[in-house]
CSV table of C-alpha atoms in Angstrom, one decimal:
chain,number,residue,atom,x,y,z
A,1,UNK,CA,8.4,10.2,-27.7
A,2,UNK,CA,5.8,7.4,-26.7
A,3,UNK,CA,6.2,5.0,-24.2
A,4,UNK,CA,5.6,1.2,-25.7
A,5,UNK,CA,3.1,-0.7,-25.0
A,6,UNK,CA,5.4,-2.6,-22.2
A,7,UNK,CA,6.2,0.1,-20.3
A,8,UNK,CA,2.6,0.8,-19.7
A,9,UNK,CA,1.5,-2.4,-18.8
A,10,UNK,CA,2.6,-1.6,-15.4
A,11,UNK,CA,-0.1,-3.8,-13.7
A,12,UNK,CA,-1.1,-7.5,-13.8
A,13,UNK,CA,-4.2,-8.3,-13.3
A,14,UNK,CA,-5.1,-12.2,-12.2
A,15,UNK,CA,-8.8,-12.8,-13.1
A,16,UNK,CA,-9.9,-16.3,-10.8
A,17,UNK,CA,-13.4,-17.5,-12.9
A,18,UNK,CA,-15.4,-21.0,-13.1
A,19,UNK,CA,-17.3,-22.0,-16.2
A,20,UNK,CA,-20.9,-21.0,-16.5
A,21,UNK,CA,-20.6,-17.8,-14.3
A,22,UNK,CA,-22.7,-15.1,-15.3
A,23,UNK,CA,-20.5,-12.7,-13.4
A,24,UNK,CA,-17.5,-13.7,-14.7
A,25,UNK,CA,-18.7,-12.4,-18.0
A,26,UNK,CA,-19.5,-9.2,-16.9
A,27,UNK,CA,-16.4,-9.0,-15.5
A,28,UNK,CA,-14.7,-9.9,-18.3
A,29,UNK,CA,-16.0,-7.5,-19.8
A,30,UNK,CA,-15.6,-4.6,-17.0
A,31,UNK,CA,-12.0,-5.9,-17.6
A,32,UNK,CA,-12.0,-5.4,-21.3
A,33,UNK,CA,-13.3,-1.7,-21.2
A,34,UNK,CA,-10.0,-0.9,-18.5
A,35,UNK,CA,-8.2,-2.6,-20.8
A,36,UNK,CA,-8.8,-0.4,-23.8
A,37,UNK,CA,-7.9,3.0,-22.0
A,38,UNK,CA,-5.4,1.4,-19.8
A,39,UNK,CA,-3.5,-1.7,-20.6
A,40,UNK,CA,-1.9,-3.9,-18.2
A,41,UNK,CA,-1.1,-8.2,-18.4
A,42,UNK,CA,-3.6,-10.4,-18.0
A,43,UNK,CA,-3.9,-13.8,-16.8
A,44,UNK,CA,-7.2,-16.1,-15.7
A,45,UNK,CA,-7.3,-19.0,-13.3
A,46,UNK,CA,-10.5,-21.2,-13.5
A,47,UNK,CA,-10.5,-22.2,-10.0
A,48,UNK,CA,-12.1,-25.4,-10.2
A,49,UNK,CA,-9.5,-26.8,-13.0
A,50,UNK,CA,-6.4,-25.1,-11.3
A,51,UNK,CA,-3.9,-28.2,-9.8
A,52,UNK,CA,-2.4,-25.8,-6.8
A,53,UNK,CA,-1.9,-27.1,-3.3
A,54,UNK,CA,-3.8,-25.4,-1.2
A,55,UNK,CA,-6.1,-24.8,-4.2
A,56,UNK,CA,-7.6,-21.3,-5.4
A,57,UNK,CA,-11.1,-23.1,-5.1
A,58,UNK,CA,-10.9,-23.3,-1.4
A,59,UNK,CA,-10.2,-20.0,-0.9
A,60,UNK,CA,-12.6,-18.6,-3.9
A,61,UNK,CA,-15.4,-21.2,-5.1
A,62,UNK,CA,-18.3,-19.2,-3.8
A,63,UNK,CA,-17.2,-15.8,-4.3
A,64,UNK,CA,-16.0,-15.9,-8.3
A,65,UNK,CA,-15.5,-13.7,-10.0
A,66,UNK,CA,-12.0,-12.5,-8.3
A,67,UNK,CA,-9.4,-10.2,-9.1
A,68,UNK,CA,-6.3,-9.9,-8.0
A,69,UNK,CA,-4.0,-6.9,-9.1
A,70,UNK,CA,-0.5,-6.6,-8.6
A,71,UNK,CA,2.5,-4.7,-10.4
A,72,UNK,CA,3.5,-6.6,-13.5
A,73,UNK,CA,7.2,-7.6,-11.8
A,74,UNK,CA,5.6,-9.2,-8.5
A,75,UNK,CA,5.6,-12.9,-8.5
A,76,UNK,CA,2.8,-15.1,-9.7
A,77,UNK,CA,-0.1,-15.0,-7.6
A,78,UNK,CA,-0.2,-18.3,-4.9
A,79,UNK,CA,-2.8,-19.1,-2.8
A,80,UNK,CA,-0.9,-19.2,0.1
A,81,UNK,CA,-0.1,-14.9,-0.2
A,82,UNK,CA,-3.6,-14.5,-1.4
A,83,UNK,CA,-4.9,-12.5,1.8
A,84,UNK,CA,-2.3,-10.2,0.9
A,85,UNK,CA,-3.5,-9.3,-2.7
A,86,UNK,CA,-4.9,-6.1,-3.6
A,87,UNK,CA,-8.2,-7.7,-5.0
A,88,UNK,CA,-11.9,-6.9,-6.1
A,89,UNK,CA,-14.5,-9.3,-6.2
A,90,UNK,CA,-18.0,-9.9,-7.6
A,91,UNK,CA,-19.4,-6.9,-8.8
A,92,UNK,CA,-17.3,-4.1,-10.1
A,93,UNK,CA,-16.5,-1.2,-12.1
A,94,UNK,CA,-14.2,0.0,-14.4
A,95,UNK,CA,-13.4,2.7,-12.1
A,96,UNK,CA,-12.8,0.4,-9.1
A,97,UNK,CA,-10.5,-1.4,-11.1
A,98,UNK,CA,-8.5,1.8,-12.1
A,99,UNK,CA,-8.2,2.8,-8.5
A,100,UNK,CA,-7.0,-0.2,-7.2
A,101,UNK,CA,-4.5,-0.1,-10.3
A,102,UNK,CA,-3.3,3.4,-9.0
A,103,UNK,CA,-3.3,2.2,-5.5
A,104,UNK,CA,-0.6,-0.9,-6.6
A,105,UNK,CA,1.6,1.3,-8.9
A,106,UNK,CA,2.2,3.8,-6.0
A,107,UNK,CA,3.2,0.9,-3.4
């Protein structure tokens, strides 16, 4: 028996971006490779357009591209409980990403 495609989406993974960022684009697509062996929610803030109070740009605008990952039942990401994410930032690998995936299914 498989398990569905829901059950092993176990992570969420919060991608914080700005237009015209070269290395949000490469991390899109480190993103897109973890995605195709390992599948997990996705969701992306552009932190210059984003209407939160205190705002993600304040905490993020000059170190985009960010990711946060946390299991896929936590609540949404705040900015407020953002030293408390498990995150990556600028340059990464695929493998990063998977260990810090591992690392927040086993909390």
């Amino acid at each position: 028996m498989r398990a569905t495609c829901r059950l092993l989406q176990a992570c969420r993974i919060t991608l914080f971006t700005r237009e015209n960022c070269g290395l949000c684009t490469e991390a899109r697509s480190v993103l897109s490779d973890v995605w195709d062996t390992r599948p997990f929610q996705f969701k992306e803030i552009d932190i210059i357009k984003s209407d939160s109070r205190p705002r993600w740009r304040d905490l993020y605008e000059f170190d985009v591209p960010v990711i946060h990952i946390s299991k896929s039942s936590a609540p949404e990401e705040h900015p407020q409980s953002a030293s408390q994410a498990a995150k990556l930032m600028h340059r990464f690998t695929a493998g990063q990403v998977k260990a810090k995936m591992d690392l927040v299914e086993k909390a």
